[in-house]
Short mmCIF file of C-alpha atoms in Angstrom, two decimals:
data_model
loop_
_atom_site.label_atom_id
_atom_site.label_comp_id
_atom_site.label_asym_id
_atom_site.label_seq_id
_atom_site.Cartn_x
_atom_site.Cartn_y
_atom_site.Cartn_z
CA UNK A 1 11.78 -28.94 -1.15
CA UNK A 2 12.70 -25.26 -1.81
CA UNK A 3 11.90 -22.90 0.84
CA UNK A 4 11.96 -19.32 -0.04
CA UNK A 5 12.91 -16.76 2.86
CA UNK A 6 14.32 -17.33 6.00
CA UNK A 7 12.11 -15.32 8.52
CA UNK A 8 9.05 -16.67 10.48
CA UNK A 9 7.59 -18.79 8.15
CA UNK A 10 10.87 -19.65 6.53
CA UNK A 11 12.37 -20.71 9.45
CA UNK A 12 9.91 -21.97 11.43
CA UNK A 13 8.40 -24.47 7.90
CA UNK A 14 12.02 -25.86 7.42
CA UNK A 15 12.47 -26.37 11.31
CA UNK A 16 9.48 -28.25 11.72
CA UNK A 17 10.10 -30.37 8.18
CA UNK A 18 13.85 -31.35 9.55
CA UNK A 19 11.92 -32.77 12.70
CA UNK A 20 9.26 -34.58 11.12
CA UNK A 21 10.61 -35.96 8.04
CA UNK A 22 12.70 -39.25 7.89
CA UNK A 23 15.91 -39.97 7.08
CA UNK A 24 15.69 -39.65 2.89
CA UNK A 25 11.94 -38.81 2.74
CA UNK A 26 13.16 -34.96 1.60
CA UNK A 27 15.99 -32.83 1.32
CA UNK A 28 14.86 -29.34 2.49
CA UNK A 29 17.20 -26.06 1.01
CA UNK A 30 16.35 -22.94 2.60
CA UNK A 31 17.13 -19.36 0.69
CA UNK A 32 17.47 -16.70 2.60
CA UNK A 33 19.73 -13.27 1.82
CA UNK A 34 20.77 -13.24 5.46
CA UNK A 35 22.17 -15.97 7.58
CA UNK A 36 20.18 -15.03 10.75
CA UNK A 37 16.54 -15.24 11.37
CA UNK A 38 15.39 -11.64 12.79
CA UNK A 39 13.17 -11.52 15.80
CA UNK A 40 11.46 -8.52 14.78
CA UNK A 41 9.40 -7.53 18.28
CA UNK A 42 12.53 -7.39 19.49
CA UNK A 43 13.79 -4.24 17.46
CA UNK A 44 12.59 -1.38 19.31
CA UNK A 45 14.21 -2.72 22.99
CA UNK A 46 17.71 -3.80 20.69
CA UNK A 47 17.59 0.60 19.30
CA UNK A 48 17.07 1.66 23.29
CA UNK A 49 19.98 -1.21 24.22
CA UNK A 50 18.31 -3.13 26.40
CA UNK A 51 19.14 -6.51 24.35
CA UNK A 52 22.51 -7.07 22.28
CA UNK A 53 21.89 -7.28 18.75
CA UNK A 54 23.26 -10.45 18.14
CA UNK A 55 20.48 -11.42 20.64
CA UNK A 56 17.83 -10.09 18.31
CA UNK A 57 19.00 -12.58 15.54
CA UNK A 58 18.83 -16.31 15.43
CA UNK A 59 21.38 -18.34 13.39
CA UNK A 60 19.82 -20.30 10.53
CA UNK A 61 22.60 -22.71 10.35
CA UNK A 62 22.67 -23.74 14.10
CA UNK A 63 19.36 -23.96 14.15
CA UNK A 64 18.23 -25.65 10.55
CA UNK A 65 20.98 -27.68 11.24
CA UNK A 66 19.77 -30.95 8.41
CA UNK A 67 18.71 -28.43 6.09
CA UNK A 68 20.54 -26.98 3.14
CA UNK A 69 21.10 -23.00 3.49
CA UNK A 70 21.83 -20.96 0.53
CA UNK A 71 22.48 -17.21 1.23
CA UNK A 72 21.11 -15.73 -2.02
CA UNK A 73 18.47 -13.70 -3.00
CA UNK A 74 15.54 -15.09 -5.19
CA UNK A 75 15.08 -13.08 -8.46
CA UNK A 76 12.53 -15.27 -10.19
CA UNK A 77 10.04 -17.99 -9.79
CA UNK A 78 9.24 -20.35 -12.85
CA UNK A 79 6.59 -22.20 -11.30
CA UNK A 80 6.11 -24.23 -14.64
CA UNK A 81 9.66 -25.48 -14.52
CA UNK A 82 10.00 -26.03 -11.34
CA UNK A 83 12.96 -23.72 -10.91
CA UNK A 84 13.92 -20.64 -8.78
CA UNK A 85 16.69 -18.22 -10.69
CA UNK A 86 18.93 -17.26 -7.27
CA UNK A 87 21.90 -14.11 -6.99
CA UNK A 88 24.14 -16.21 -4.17
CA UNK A 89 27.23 -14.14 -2.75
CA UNK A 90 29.16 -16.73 -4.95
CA UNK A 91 27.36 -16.05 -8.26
CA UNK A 92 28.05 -11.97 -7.46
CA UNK A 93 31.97 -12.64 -6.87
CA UNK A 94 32.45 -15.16 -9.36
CA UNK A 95 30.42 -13.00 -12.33
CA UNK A 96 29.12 -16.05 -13.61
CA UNK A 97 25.25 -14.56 -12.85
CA UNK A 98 22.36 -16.02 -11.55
CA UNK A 99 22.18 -19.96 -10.40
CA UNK A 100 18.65 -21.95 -10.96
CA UNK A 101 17.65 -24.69 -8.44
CA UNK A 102 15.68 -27.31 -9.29
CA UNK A 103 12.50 -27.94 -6.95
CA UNK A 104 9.95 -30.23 -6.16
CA UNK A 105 7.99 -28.48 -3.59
CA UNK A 106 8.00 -24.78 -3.10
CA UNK A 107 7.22 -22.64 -0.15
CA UNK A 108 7.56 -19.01 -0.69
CA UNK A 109 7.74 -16.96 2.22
CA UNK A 110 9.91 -14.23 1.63
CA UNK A 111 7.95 -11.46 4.20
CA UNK A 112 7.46 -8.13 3.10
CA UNK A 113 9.57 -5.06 2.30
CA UNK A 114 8.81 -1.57 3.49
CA UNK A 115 6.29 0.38 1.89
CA UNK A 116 7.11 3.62 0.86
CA UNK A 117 5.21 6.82 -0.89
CA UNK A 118 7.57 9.27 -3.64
CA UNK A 119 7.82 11.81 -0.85
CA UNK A 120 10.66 14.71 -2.33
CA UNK A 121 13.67 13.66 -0.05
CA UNK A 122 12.22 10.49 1.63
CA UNK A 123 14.66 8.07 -0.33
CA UNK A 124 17.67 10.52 0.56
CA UNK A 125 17.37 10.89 4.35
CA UNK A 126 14.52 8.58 5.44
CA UNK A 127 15.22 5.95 8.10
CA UNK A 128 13.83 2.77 8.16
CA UNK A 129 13.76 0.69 10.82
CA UNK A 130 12.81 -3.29 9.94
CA UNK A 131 16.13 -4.48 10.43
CA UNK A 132 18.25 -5.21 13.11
CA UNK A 133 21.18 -2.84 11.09
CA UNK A 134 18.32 -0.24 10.60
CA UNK A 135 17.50 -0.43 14.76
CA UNK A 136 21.45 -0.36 15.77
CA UNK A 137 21.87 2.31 13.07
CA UNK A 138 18.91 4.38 14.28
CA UNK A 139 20.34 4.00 17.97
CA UNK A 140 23.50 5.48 17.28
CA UNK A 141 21.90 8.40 14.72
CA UNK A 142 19.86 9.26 18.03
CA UNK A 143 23.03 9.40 20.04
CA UNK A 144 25.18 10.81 17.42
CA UNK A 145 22.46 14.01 17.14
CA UNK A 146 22.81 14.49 20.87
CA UNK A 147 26.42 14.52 20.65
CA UNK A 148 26.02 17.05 17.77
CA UNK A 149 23.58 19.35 19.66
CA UNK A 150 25.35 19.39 22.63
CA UNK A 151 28.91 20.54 20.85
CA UNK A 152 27.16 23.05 18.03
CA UNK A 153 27.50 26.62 18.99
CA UNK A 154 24.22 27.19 16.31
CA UNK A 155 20.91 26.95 17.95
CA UNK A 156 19.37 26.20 13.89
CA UNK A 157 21.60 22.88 13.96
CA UNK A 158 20.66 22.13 17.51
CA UNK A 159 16.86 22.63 16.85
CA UNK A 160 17.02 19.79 13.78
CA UNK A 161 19.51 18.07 15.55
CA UNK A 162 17.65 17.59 18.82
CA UNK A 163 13.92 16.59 16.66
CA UNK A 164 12.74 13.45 15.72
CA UNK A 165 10.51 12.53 13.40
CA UNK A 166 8.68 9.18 13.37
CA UNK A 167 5.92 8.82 10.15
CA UNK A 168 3.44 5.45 10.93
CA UNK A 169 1.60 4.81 13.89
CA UNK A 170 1.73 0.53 13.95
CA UNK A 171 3.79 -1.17 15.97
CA UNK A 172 6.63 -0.44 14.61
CA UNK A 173 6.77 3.32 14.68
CA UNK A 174 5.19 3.83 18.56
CA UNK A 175 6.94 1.13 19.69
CA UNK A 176 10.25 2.68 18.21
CA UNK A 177 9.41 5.72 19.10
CA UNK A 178 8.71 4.74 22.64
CA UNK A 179 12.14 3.43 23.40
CA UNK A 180 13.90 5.62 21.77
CA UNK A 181 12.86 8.64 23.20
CA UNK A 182 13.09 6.77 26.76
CA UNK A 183 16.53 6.51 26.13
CA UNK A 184 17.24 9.68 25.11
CA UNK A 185 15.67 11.17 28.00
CA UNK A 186 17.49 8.91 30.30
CA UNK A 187 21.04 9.36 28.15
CA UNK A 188 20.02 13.48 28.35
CA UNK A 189 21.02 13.49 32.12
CA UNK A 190 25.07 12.64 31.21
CA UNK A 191 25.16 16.12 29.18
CA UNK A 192 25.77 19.18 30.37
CA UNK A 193 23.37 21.34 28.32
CA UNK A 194 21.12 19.13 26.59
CA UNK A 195 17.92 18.13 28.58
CA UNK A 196 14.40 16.11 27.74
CA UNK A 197 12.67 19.27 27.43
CA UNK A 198 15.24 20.55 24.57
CA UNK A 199 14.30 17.21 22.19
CA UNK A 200 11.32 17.67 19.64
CA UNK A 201 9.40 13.65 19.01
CA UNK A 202 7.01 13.94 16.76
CA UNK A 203 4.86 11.06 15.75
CA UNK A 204 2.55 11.56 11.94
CA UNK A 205 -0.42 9.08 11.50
CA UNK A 206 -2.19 9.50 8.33
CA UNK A 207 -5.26 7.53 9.90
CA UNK A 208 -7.19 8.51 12.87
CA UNK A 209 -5.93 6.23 15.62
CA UNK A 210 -2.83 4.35 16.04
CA UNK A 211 -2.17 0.81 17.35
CA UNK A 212 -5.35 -0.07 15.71
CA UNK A 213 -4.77 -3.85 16.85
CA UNK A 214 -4.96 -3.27 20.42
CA UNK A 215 -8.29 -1.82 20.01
CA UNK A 216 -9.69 2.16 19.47
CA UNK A 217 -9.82 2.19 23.86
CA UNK A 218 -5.84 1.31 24.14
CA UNK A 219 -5.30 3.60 21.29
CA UNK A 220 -6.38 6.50 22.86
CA UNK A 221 -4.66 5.84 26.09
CA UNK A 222 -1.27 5.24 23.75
CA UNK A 223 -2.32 8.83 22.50
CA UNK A 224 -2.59 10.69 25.97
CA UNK A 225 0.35 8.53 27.41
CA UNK A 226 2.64 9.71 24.67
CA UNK A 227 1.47 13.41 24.66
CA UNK A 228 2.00 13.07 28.29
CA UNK A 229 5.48 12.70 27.68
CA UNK A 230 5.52 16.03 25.58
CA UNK A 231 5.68 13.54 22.48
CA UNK A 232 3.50 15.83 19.67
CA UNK A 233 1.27 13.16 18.09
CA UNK A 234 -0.29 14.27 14.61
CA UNK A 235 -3.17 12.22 13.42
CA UNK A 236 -4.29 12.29 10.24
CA UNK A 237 -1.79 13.99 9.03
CA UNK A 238 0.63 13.26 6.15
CA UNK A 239 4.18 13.62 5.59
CA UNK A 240 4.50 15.70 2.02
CA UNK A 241 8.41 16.11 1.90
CA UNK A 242 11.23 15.91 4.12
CA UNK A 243 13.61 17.81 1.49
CA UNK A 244 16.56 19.55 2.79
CA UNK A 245 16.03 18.23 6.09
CA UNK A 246 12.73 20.20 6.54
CA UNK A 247 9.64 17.74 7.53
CA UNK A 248 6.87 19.24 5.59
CA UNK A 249 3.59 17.89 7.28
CA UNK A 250 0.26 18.08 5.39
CA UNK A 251 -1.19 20.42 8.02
CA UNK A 252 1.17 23.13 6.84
CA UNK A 253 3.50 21.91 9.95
CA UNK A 254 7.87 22.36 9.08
CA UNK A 255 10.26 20.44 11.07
CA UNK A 256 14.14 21.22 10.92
CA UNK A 257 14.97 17.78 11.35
CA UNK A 258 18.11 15.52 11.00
CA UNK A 259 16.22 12.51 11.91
CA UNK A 260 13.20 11.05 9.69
CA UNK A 261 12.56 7.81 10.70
CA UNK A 262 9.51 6.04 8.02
CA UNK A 263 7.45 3.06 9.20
CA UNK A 264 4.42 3.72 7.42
CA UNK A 265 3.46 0.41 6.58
CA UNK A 266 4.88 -2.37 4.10
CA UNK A 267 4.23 -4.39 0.93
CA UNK A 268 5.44 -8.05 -0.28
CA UNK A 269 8.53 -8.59 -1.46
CA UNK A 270 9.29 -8.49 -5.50
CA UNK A 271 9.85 -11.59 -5.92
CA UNK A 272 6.08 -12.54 -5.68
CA UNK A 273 5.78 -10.20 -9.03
CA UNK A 274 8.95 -11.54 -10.32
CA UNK A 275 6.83 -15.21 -9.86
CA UNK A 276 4.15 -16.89 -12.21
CA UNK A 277 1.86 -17.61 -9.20
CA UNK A 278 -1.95 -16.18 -8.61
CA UNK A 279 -1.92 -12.81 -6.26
CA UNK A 280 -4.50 -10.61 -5.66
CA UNK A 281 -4.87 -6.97 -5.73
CA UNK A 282 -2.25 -6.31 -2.96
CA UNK A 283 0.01 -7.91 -4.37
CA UNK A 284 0.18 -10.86 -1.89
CA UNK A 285 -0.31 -14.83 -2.95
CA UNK A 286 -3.64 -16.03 -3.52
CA UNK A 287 -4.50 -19.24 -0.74
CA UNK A 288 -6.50 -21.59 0.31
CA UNK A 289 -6.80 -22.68 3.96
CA UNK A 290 -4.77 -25.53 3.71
CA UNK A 291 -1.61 -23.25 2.59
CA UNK A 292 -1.60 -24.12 -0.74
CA UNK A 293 -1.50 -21.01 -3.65
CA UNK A 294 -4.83 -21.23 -4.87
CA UNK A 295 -5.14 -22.85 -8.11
CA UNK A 296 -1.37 -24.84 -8.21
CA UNK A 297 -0.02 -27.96 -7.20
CA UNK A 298 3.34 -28.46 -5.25
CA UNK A 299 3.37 -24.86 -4.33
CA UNK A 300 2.56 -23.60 -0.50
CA UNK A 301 3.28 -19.83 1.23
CA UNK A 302 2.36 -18.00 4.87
CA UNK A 303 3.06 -14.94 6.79
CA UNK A 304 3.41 -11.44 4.37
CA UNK A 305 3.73 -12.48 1.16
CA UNK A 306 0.56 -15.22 1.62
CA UNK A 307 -3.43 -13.56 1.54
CA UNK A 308 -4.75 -16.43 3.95
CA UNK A 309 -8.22 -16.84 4.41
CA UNK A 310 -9.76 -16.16 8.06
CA UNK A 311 -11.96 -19.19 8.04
CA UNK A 312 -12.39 -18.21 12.21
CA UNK A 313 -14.86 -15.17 11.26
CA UNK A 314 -18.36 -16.08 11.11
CA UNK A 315 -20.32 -15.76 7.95
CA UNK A 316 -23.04 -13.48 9.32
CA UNK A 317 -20.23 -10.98 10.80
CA UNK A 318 -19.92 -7.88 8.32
CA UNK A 319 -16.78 -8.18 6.54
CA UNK A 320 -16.67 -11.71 7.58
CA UNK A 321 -16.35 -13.61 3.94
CA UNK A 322 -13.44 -13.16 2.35
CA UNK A 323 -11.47 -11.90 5.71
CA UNK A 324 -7.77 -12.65 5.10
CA UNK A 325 -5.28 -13.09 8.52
CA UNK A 326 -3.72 -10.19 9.35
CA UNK A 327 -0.14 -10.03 7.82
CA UNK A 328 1.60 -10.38 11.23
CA UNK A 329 4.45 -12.16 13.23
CA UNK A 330 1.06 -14.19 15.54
CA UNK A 331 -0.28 -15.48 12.18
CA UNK A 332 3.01 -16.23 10.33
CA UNK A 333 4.41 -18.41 13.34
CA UNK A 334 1.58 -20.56 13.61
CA UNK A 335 1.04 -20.68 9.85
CA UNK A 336 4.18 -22.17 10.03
CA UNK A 337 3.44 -24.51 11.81
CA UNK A 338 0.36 -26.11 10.08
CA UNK A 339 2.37 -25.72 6.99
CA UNK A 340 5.22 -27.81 8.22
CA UNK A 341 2.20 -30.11 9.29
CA UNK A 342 0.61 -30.19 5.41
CA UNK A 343 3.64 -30.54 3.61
CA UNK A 344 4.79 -33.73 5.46
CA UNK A 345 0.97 -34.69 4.91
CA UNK A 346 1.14 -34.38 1.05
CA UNK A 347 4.19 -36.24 0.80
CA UNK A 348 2.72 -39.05 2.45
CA UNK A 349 -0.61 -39.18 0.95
CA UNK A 350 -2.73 -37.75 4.05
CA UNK A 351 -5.11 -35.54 4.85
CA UNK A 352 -4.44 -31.68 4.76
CA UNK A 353 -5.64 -29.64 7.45
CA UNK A 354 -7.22 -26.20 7.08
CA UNK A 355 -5.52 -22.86 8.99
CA UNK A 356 -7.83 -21.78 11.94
CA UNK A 357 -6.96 -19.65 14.50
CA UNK A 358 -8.81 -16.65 16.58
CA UNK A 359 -6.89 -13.94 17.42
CA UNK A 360 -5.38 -14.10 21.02
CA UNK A 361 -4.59 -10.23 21.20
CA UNK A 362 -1.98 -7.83 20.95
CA UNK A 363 1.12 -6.32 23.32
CA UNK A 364 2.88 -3.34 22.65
CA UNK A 365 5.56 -1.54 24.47
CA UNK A 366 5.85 2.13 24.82
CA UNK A 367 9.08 2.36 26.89
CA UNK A 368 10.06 0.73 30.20
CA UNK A 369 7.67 0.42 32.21
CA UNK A 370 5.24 1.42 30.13
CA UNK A 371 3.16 -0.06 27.57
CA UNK A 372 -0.76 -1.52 26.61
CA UNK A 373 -2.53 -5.00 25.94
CA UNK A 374 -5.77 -6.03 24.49
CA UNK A 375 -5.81 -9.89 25.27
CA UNK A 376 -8.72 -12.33 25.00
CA UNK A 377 -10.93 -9.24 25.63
CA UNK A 378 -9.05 -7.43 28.08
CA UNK A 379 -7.74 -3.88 28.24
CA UNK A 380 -4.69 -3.72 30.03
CA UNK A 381 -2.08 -0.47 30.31
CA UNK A 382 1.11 0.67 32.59
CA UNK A 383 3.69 -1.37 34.07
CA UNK A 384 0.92 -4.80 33.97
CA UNK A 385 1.03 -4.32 30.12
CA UNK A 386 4.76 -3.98 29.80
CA UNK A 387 5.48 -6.61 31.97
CA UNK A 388 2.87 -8.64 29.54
CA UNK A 389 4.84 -7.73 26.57
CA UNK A 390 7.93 -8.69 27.83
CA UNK A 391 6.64 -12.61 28.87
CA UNK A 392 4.96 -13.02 26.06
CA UNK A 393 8.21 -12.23 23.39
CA UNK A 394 10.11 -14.61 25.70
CA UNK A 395 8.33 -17.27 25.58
CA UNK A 396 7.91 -16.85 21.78
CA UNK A 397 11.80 -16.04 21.07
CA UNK A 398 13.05 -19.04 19.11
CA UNK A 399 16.04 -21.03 21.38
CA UNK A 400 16.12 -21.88 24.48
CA UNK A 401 19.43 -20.12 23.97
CA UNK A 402 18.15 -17.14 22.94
CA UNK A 403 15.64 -16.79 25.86
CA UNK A 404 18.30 -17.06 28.38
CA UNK A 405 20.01 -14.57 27.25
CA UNK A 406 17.46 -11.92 26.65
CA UNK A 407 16.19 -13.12 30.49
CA UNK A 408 20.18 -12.53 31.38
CA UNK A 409 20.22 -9.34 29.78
CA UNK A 410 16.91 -7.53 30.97
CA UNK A 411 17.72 -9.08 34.41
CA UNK A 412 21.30 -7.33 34.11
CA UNK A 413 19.58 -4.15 32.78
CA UNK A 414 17.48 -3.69 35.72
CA UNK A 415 19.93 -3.74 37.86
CA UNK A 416 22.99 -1.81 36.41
CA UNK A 417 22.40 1.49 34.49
CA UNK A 418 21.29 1.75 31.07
CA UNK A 419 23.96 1.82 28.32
CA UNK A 420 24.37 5.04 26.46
CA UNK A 421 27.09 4.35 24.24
CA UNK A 422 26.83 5.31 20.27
CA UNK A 423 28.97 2.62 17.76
CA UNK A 424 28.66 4.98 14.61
CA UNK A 425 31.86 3.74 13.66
CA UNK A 426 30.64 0.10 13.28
CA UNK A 427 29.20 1.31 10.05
CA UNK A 428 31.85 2.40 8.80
CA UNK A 429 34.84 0.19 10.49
CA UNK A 430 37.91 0.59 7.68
CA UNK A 431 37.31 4.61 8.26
CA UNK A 432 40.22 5.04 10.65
CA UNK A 433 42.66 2.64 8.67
CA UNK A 434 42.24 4.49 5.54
CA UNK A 435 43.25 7.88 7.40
CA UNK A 436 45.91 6.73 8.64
CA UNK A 437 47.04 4.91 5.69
CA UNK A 438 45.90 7.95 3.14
CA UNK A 439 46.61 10.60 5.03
CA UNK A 440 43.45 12.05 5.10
CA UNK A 441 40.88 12.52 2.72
CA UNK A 442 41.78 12.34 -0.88
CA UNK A 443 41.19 15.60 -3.20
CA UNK A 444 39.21 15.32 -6.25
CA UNK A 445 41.05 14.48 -9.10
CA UNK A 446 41.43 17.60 -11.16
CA UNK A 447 39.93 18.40 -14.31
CA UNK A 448 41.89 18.18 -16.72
CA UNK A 449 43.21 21.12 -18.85
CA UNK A 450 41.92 22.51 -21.97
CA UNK A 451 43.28 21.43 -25.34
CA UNK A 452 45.38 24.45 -26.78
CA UNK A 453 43.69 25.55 -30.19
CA UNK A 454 44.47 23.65 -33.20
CA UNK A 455 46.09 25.53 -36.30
CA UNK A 456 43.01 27.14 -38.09
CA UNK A 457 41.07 28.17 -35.55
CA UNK A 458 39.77 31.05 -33.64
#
């Protein structure tokens, strides 16, 4: 069995086929680019520091421990063959190219990729923030602006230095912006002539609500409890360029800014078009209930990159035929699950079982102590929510070892001050050894000089 992708699904498929599978039934080889799976919810609290990164991540081989892990990245899917053409970090030192392995049984889950728009400047100072590296990065950009506000004798530089841009209005972008600017405002107080006041957030929504999972009530209430906090909230509004660090808004808006961070949404992951499997309009895998791509034998996919029909929806609702489950970290876990459950099934000649499962509700955080809920029904805001969030992405955390430690941590966080340290230099670590060992920065090589003129000519 070939398992494609190593988040959610990938993870959680290949854990649950190492546990039910006996001893020869399958071999299971897992493909992932990193060597961590990457707790995602957990992003926004890792960027304000209230978790360790390494806490964030869970290790594939400690974890998938009877399961082959290659750390590669899929470039092609021939189906037909039965054979996935993979770029491991062997194949790229060794220059031999690409590998093929052989398959079976393929489960493609390789999540999603962000989406983004050919906004002038976007791909040369946007920040995204989907990875742990993006979160720790965007943490110490935050700090680092701070830093360069509070030294900068030139109020232009402080003004872009000291506002933030966030484009998206999911989860992803409040929540981020949330903790962030928490803090910031908390990290303001250690310098002498910066303060909360002096920051810019601004927060661009091309649609007309945000947190649209947690219903249009909590939305609202995110909207006045943000704008509360001086946090400028633009709804359907676009970004249109963020050229020259100047955030040009679609309402004619411009923001000096040092600090665009995009989380406007993603799409699935290249491979799927790299692939000769069914997808549908979005891009995403065509499915059945049961898991299976629709149409093709030995093949199976969940989470991002699968279009999963909703068979909880009733058929008289509007919109109800056709639903597909929403492309989310709720769905892909328990997808997971089931698929772990079907794939063990088909090897063994059993009945399949079909996906089904209604919506418990969503969490989201919007700082400490702060934060809404719509669950089973109920509207819930403030400290309640928060408090909510926080038990909920505990108990789903994979490890017992990782949920001791993220209990250790918040417990040590609440009662010791936050940390307000910025590790630029982490992404850049040989930076000081090649100073000292250059002697600074090297000067361009020269041009070299013209050719004196040849007998003959002018």
């Amino acid at each position: 069995m070939l398992v494609v992708g190593g988040g959610y699904v990938g993870m959680y498929t290949a854990l649950g086929l190492q546990r039910k599978l006996r001893s020869g039934e399958a071999e299971v080889t897992v493909v992932t680019p990193e060597p961590y799976m990457t707790y995602q919810p957990f992003l926004p609290e890792a960027a304000a520091g209230s978790i360790s990164p390494r806490h964030v991540v869970v290790p594939l081989r400690r974890v998938l421990d009877r399961c082959r892990i290659v750390i590669g990245e899929a470039r092609r899917i021939d189906h037909a063959k039965r054979t996935a053409t993979v770029t491991t970090l062997a194949t790229a030192e060794e220059g031999t190219g690409d590998t093929e392995i052989e398959y079976d049984e393929l489960v493609l889950a390789p999540g999603s990729v962000s989406r983004t728009l050919p906004i002038p400047g976007l791909a040369d100072y946007g920040i995204g923030f989907k990875t742990v590296e993006e979160a720790i990065g965007l943490r110490n950009h935050v700090i680092e602006q701070m830093d360069i506000a509070s030294s900068t004798r030139d109020p232009a530089i402080r003004d872009a230095a000291l506002t933030f841009v966030f484009v998206g209005g999911g989860y992803a972008g409040v929540e981020a912006l949330g903790e962030l600017e928490d803090m910031a405002r908390y990290a303001a107080r250690y310098y002498h002539n910066v303060k909360p006041e002096d920051m810019k957030w601004v927060l661009v929504e091309a649609s007309d609500r945000i947190l649209p999972e947690v219903g249009p009530e909590m939305g609202t209430y995110t909207i006045r409890e943000l704008r509360r906090r001086n946090i400028d909230v633009r709804m359907e509004t676009r970004l249109e360029s963020c050229e020259n660090r100047v955030a040009v808004l679609s309402d004619g808006s411009r923001f000096p800014t040092r600090t665009v961070v995009w989380t406007a949404g993603v799409k699935p992951h290249p491979v799927l078009a790299a692939s000769d499997l069914p997808r549908n309009e979005r891009g995403r895998l065509r499915c059945t209930a049961f898991l299976t791509v629709e149409g093709v034998e030995h093949a199976w996919a969940a989470g991002d990159a699968a279009a999963v029909p909703d068979i909880t929806v009733a058929a008289d609702v509007p919109a109800g035929p056709g639903r597909e489950c929403a492309p989310n970290a709720q769905h892909a876990v328990r997808q997971a699950r089931q698929l772990s459950d079907n794939l063990v099934a088909a090897l063994r000649g059993e009945v399949l079982t079909e996906y089904a499962h209604k919506y418990a509700g969503s969490v989201a955080s919007l700082g400490l102590h702060k934060g809404v809920a719509h669950i089973y029904g109920r509207k819930i805001k403030g400290y309640p929510a928060w408090f909510m969030h926080r038990a909920y992405h505990l108990s789903r955390v994979p490890t017992f070892n990782r949920k001791m430690r993220v209990l250790a941590e918040w417990t040590l966080s609440g009662l010791f001050k936050r940390e307000i340290v910025s590790l630029g230099s982490l992404e850049h670590p040989r930076a000081e050894f090649e100073l000292a060992a250059g002697g600074g920065p090297k000067d361009p090589t020269p041009p070299p000089a013209p050719e004196p003129p040849r007998k003959g000519q002018d």
